[in-house]
Each structure stands twice: as C-alpha cells, then as structure tokens.
mmCIF file of C-alpha atoms in Angstrom:
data_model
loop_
_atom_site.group_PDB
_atom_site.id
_atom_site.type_symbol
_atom_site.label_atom_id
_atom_site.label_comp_id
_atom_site.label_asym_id
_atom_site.label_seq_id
_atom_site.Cartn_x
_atom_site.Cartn_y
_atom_site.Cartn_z
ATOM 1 C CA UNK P 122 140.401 46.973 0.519
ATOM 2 C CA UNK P 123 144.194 47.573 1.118
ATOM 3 C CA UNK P 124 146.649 45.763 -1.375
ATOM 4 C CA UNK P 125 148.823 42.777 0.062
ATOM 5 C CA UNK P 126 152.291 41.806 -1.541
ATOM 6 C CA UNK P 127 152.481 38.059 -1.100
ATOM 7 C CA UNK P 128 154.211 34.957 -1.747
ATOM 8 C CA UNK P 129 151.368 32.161 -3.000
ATOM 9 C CA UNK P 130 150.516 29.648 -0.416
ATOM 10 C CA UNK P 131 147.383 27.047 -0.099
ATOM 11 C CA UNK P 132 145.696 26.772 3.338
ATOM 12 C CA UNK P 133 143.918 22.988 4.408
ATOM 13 C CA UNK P 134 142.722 21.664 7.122
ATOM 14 C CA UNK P 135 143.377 23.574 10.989
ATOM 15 C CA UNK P 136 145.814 25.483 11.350
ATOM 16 C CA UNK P 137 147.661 27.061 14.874
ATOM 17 C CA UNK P 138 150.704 28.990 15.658
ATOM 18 C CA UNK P 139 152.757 31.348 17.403
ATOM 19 C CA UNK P 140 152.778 35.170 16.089
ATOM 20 C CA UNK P 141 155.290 37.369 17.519
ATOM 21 C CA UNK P 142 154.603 41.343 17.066
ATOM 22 C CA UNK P 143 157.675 42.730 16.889
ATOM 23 C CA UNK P 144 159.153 46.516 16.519
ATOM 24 C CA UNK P 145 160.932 49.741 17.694
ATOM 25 C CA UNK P 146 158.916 50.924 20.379
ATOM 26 C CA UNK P 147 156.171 53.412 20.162
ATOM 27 C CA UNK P 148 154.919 51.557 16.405
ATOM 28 C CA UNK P 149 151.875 50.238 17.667
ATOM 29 C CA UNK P 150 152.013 46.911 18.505
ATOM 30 C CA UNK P 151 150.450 46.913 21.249
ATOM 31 C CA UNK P 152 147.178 48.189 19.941
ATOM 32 C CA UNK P 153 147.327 45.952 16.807
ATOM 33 C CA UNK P 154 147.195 42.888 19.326
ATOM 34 C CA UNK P 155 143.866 44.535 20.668
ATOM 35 C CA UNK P 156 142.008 45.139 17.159
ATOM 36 C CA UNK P 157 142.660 41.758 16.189
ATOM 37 C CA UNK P 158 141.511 40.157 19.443
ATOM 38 C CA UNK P 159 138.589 42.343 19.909
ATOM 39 C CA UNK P 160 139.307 42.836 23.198
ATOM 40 C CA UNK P 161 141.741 45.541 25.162
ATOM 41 C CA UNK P 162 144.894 42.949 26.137
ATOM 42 C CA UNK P 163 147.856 44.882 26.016
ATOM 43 C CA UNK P 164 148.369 48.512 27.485
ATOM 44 C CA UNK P 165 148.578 51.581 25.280
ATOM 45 C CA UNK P 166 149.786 54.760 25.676
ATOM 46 C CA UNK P 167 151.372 57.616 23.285
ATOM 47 C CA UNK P 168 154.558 57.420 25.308
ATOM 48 C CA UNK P 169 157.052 54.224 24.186
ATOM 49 C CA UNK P 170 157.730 51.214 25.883
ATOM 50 C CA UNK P 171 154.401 51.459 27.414
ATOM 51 C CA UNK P 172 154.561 47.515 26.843
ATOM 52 C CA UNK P 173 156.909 45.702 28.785
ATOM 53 C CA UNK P 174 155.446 42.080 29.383
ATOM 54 C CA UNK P 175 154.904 39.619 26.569
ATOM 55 C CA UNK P 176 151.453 39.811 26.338
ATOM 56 C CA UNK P 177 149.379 36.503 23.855
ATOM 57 C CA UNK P 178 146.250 36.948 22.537
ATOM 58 C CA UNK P 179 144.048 34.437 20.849
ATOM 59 C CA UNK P 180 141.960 34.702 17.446
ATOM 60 C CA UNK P 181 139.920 31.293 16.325
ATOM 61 C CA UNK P 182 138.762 31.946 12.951
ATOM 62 C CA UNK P 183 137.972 29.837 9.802
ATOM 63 C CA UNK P 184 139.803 26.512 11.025
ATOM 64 C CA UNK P 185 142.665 28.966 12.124
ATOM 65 C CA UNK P 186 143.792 29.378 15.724
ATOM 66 C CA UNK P 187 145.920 32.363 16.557
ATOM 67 C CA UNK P 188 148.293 33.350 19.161
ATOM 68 C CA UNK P 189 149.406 36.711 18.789
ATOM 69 C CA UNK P 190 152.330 37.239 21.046
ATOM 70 C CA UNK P 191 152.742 41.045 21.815
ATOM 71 C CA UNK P 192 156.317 42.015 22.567
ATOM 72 C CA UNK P 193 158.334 45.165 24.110
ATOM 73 C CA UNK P 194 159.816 47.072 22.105
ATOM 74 C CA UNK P 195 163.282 46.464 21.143
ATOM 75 C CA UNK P 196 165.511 49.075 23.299
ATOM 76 C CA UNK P 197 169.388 50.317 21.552
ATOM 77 C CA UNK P 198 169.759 52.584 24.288
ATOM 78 C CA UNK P 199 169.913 52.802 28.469
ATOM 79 C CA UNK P 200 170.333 49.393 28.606
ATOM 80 C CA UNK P 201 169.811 49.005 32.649
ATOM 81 C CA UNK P 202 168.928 45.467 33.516
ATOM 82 C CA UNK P 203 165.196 46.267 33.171
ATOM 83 C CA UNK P 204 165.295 47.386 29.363
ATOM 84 C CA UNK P 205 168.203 44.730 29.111
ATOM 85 C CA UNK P 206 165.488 41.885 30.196
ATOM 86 C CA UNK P 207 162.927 43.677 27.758
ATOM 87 C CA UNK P 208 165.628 42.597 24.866
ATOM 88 C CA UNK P 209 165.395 39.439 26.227
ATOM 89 C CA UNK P 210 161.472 38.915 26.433
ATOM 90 C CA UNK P 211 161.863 39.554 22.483
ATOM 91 C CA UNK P 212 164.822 37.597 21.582
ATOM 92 C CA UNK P 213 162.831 34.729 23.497
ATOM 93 C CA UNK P 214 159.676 35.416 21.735
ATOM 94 C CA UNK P 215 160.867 35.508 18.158
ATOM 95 C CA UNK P 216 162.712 31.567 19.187
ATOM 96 C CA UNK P 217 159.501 30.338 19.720
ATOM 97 C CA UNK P 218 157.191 31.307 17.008
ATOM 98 C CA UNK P 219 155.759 30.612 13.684
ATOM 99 C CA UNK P 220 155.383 33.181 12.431
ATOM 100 C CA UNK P 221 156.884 37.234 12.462
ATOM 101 C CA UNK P 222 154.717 40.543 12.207
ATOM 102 C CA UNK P 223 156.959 43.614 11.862
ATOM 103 C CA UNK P 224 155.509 46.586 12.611
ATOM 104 C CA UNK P 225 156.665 49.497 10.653
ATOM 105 C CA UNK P 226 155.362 53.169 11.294
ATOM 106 C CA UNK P 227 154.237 54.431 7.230
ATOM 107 C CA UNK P 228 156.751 56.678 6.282
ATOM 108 C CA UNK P 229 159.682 56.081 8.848
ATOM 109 C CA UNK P 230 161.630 53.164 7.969
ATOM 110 C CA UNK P 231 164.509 54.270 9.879
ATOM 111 C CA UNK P 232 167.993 52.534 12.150
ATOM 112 C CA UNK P 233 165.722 51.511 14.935
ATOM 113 C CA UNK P 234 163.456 49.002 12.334
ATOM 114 C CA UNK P 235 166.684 47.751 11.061
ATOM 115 C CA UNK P 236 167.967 46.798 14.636
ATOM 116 C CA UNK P 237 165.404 44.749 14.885
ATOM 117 C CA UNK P 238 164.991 43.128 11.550
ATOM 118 C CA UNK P 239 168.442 41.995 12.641
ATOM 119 C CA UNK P 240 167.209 40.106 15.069
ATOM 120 C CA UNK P 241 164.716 38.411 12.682
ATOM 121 C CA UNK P 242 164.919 34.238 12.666
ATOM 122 C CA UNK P 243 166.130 33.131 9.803
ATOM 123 C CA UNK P 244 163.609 30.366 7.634
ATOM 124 C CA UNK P 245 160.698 31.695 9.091
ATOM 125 C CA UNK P 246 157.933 33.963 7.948
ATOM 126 C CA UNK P 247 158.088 37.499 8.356
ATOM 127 C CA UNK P 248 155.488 39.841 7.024
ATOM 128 C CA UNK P 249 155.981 43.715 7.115
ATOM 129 C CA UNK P 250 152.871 45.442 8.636
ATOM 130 C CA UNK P 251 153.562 48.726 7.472
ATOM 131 C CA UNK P 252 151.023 50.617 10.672
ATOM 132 C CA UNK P 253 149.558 54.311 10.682
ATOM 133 C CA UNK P 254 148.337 54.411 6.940
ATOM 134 C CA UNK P 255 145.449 56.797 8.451
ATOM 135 C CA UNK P 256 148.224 59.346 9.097
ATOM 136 C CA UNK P 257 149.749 59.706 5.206
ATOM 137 C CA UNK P 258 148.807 62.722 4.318
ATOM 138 C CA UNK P 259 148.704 61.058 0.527
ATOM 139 C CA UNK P 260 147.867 57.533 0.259
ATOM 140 C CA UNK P 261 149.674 57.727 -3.001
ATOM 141 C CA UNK P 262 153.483 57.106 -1.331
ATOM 142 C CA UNK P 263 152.142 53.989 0.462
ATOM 143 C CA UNK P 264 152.821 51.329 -3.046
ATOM 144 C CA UNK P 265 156.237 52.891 -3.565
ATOM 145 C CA UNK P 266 156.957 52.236 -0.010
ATOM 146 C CA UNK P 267 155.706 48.696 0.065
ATOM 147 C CA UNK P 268 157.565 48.139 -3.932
ATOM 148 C CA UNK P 269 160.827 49.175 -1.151
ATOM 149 C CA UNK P 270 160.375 47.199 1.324
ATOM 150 C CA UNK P 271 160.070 44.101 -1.464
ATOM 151 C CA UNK P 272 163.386 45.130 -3.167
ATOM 152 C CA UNK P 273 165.328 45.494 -0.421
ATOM 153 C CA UNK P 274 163.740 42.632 2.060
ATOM 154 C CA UNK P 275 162.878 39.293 1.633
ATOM 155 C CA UNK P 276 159.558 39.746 3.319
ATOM 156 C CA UNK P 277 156.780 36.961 3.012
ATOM 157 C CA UNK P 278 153.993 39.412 2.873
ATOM 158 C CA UNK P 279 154.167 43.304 3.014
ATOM 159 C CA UNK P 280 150.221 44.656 4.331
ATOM 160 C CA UNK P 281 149.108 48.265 5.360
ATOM 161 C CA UNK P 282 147.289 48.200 8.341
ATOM 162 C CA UNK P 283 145.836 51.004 10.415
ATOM 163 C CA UNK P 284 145.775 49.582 13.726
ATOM 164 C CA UNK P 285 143.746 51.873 15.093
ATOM 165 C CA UNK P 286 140.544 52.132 13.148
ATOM 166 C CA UNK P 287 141.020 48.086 12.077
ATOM 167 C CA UNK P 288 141.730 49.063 8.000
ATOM 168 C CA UNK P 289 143.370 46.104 6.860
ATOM 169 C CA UNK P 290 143.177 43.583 9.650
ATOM 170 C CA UNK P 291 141.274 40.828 7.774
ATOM 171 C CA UNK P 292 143.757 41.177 4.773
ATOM 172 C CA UNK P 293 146.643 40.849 7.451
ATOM 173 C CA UNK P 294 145.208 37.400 8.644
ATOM 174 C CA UNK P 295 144.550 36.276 5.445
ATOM 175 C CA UNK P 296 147.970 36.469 4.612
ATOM 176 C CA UNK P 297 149.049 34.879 8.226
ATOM 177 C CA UNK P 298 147.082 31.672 7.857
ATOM 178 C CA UNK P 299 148.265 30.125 5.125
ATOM 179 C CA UNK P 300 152.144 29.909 6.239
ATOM 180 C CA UNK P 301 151.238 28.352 9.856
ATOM 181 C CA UNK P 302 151.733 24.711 10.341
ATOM 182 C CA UNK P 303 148.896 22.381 9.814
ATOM 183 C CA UNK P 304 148.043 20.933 13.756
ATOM 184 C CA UNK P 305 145.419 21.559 16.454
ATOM 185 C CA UNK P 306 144.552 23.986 18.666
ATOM 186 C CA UNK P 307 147.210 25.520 20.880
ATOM 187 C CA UNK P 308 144.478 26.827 23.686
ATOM 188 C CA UNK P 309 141.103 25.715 24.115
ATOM 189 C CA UNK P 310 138.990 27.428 21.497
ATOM 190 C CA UNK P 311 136.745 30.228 24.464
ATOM 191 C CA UNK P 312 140.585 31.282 25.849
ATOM 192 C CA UNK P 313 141.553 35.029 24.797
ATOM 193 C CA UNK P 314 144.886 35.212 26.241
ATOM 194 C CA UNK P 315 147.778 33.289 28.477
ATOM 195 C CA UNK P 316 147.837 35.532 30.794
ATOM 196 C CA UNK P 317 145.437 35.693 34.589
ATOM 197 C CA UNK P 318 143.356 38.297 35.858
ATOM 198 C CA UNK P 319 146.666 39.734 38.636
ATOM 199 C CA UNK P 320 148.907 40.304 35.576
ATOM 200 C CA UNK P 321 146.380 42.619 34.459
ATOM 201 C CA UNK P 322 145.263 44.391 37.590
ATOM 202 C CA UNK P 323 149.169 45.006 37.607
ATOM 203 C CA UNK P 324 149.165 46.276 34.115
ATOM 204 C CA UNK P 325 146.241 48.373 34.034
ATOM 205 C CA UNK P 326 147.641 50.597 36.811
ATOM 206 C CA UNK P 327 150.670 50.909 35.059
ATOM 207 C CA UNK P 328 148.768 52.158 31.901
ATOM 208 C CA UNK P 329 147.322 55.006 33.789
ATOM 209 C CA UNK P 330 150.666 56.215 35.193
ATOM 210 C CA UNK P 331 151.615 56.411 32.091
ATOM 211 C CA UNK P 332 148.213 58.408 30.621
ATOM 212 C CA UNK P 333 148.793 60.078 34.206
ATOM 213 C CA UNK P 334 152.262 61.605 34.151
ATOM 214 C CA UNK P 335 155.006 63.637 32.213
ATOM 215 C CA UNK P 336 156.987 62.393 30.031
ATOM 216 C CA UNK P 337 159.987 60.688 32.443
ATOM 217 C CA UNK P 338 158.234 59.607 35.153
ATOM 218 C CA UNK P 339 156.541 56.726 34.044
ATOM 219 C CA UNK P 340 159.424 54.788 33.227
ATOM 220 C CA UNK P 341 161.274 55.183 36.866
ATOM 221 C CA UNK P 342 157.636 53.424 37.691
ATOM 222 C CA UNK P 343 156.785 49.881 38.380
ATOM 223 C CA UNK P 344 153.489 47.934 39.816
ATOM 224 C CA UNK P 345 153.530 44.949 42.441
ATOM 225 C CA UNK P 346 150.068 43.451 43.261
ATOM 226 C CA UNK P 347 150.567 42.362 46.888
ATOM 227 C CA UNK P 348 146.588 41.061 47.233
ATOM 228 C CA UNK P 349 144.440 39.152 44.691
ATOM 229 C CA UNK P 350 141.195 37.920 46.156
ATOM 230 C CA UNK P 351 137.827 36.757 44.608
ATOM 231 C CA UNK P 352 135.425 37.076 47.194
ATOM 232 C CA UNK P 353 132.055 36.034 45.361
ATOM 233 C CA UNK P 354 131.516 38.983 42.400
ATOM 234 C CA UNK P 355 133.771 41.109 44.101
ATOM 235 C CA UNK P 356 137.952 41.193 43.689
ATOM 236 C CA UNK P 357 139.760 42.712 46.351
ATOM 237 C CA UNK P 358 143.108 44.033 45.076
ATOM 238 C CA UNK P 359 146.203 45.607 46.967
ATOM 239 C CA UNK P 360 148.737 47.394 44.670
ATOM 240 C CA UNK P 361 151.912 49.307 45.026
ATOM 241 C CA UNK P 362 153.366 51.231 42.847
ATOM 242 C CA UNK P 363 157.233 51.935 42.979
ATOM 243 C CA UNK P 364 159.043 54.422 42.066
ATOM 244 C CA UNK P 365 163.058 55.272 42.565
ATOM 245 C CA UNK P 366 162.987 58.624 44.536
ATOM 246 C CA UNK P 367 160.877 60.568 47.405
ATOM 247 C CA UNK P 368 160.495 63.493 44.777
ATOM 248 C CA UNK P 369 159.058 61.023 42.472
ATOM 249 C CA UNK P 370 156.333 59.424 44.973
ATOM 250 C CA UNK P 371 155.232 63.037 45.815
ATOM 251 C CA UNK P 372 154.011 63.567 42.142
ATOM 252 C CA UNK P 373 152.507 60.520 41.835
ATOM 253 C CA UNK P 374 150.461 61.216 44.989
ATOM 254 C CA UNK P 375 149.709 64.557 44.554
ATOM 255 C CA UNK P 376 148.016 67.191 46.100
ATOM 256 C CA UNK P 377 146.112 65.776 48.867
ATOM 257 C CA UNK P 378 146.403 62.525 47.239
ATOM 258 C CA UNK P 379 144.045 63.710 43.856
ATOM 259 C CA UNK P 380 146.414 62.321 41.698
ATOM 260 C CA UNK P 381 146.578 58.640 43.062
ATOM 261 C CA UNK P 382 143.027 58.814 43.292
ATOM 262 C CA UNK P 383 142.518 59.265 39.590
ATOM 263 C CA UNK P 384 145.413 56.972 38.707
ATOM 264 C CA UNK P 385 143.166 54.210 40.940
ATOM 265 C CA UNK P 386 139.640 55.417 39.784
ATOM 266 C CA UNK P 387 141.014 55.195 36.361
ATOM 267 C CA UNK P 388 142.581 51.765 36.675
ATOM 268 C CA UNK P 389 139.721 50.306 38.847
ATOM 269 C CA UNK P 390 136.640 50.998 36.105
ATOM 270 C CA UNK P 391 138.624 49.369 33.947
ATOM 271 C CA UNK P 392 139.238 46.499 36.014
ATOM 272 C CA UNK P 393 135.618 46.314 36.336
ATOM 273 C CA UNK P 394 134.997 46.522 32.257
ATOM 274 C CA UNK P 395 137.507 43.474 31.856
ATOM 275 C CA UNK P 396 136.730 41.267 35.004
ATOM 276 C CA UNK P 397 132.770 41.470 34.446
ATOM 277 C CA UNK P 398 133.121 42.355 38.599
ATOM 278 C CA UNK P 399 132.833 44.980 40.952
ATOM 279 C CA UNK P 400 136.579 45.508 42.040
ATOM 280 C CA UNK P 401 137.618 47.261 45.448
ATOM 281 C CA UNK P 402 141.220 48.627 44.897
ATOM 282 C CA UNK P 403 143.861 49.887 47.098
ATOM 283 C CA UNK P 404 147.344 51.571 45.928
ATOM 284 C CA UNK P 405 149.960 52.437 47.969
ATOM 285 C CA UNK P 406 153.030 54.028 46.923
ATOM 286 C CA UNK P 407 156.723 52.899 47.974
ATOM 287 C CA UNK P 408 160.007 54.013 47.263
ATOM 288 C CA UNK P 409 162.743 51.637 45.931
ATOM 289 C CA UNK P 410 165.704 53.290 44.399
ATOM 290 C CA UNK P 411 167.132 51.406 41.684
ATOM 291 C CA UNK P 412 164.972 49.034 40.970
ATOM 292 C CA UNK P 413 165.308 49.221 36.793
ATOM 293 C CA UNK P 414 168.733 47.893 37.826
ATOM 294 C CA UNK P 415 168.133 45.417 40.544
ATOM 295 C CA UNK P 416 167.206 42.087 39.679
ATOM 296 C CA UNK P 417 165.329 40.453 42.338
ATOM 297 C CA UNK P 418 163.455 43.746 42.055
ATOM 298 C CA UNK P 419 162.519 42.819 38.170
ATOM 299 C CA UNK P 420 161.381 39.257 38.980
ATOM 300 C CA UNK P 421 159.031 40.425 41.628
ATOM 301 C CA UNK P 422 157.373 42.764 39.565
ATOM 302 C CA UNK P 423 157.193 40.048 36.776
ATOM 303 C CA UNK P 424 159.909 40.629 34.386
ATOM 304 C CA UNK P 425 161.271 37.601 32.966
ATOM 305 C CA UNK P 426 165.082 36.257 34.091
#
C-alpha cells in the first residue's frame, strides 16, 4: 500500500463531483482516467497531446459518484488556434470542478508543472498525483519527493500512483471522496462517460494515427466523422481524416493504401470491443491546409470555441 499525505476530512452520506485531471502533456492523464473507470475512455499514445477533447468518466463507488474530467494537456508553446483552444478546454474545465488531480511525472517536477499549477483555482482541492512510480529506479527518493511537494505547495493530498499497472488507485479515491460536496448523483448511476458513441469513432482513429506515424505527423492530423448510422447490430461509419499537405496524405495512405488499411483495421476492432457491435468503417483522406489555425475548421472537428 502506497503512503498518502493528507489533510483530515470525514465523509457522510452521498457524495458527487467534478474531477479535473490536469498536467503538462505526455504525464499520463489520459490513462489514469481509464484505470479508474475500468474501461478504455480516453486515447493514449507515447507521443504528447495525444488528448485533445475533454473527455468525463464516471466511477460510483461506496455512496461516492465520480466524474473524472480528462483534460489536454496544457501547451506554452506553438500556440496556433488549435493548441490555443486546447488552453481553453482546461482553463474551462478547472472553473467547473470540485475537485483538482495534478499529475506529476516521479522525478520531473519541472517549468511545464509549474505553468500549470498557475492556473490552479484558488479555494479548491488540489491533490498531487505524483504518476510513473513503476519507473524509479529506487523507490527510496519517492517520500523525499512527496516531503517537497508538501513544503513548497499547499496541496490537499500528495498520492503515488502508477497509472499504468493501477498501484495506488484506491488510495487516490480514498483521498478524493471525502473533500466532494455532500449531494446526489450527477449521472444516472449505469452511465460511464458524457460523451456518445461518434465522438469516439472520431477519437479512436485518431489514436491509431498517432500509434501509426512518426513523430510530426500526427499532430498536422485531424478526424471528421461524416456518417454515424445504427442499422440493427451493425454501425456504419464514414470518416475522414485531414491533414495540411499532399505530402502528408501520401504517408498516411501508403503504399497501395497498406497504411490506411491498418490505421482502419486498427481503429475498427476497437470500435467493435467498445460498441459491443460489428462496425463497417470507411476512411477517406482529405487535404485542408491550415486547419490547426482555422477556426470553423476546429469546431467541425469538435474543438470547443
């Protein structure tokens, strides 16, 4: 069991709220949302700013509902109108909430983290998930580092997680439930998520460009779903994925078109995985130069104004 810093607090009755995940990109957010939902949510990748849609996800447990609200990762630099509306999508995200989890990467506090803990809402509660304790070579530097963190920051609750083998999760929402207000249920008690079955057709296609590609061309990439039918057990989905220049669509095609077909194949099994449905999938591919910066672009592919 993983040692929690944290302030005292008493729990009654049923308790809901807002959680925003918040961080410098590339901390593991994303995948944090998914271990504590059980269930795959939010895109990952090893590349950053995989995520770029708020993304909720919703735990019931021991007269406790909550919503998890994954969020992009805060971006200092290029700031086109695309990682300018990603800034946004946070800003919004920590004005709603109840609650703050900030991610921290063991070992590399750094500018970036501070950025963000800028950004942090004053009065509310913030607890430092200090992510990646699987990767410290000695376990040993992880109480200094959280004895840090307590000096210098007047965190509510400082927890080592490892997001991606689930160490520490059940400590972590422990220490969430007691500072959420006491109320009902914000969602209906069998719904995992606020988001519908196009947003993730969209995002799951987008997750394999980025598995897919090198290390640039991802992020000159965007998805549009153009069709989204339910015809009995079967979807029928028409995609199109954009990208800014002719050299750019050429690689994502491929050779003879291989490379789209995995990209598809990939996306479409896992379509099939989260919809419980046999899914018949067609991608096109389309140039649009500029659309990072153009934003009626942005709002059709679903970033927020």
């Amino acid at each position: 069991m993983q040692s929690v810093v944290q302030s005292p607090a008493v729990q009654s009755h049923f308790r809901a709220g807002l959680i925003a995940i918040v961080g410098r990109p590339n901390v593991g957010k994303s995948t944090l949302l998914n271990h504590l939902v059980g269930q795959k949510l939010s895109i990952t990748s090893r590349k950053a700013q995989t995520t770029r849609h708020r993304v909720a996800g919703i735990l019931n447990r021991d007269r406790t509902q909550f919503v998890f609200v994954d969020t992009p990762g805060f971006q200092t630099q290029h700031l086109n109108a695309l990682n300018s509306a990603l800034n946004r999508s946070v800003k919004q995200a920590l004005r709603e909430i109840d609650a703050v989890l900030l991610v921290i990467e063991a070992g590399r506090l750094g500018a970036p983290d501070r950025e963000v803990i800028k950004l942090l809402p004053a009065g509310r509660p913030v607890l430092a998930v200090i992510n990646k304790i699987d990767r410290l070579e000695d376990r040993a530097l992880l109480l200094p580092l959280m004895e840090k963190l307590a000096a210098e920051f007047a965190f509510t609750a400082i927890v080592p997680v490892s997001a991606k083998h689930g160490q520490g999760l059940v400590e972590l929402t422990d220490a969430i439930a007691s500072h959420l207000p006491l109320r009902g249920a914000l969602y209906p008690d069998d719904q995992v998520t606020d988001r519908d079955e196009r947003f993730f057709a969209a995002e799951l296609i987008r997750e394999k460009l980025f598995r897919s590609l090198g290390e640039e061309l991802p992020y000159a990439c965007s998805v549009a779903i153009d069709q989204f039918v339910e015809d009995g057990s079967l979807r029928r989905i028409q995609a199109t994925i954009f990208v800014d220049k002719p050299g750019q669509k050429a690689i994502v095609i491929g050779e003879g078109g291989e490379r789209l077909k995995e990209i598809a194949t990939a996306a479409r099994l896992d379509m099939e995985r989260l919809f419980g449905s046999k899914v018949f999938l067609q991608v096109w591919v389309k140039v649009k130069s500029g659309w990072a910066d153009d934003s009626r672009a942005l709002t059709r592919f679903g970033y927020e104004p």
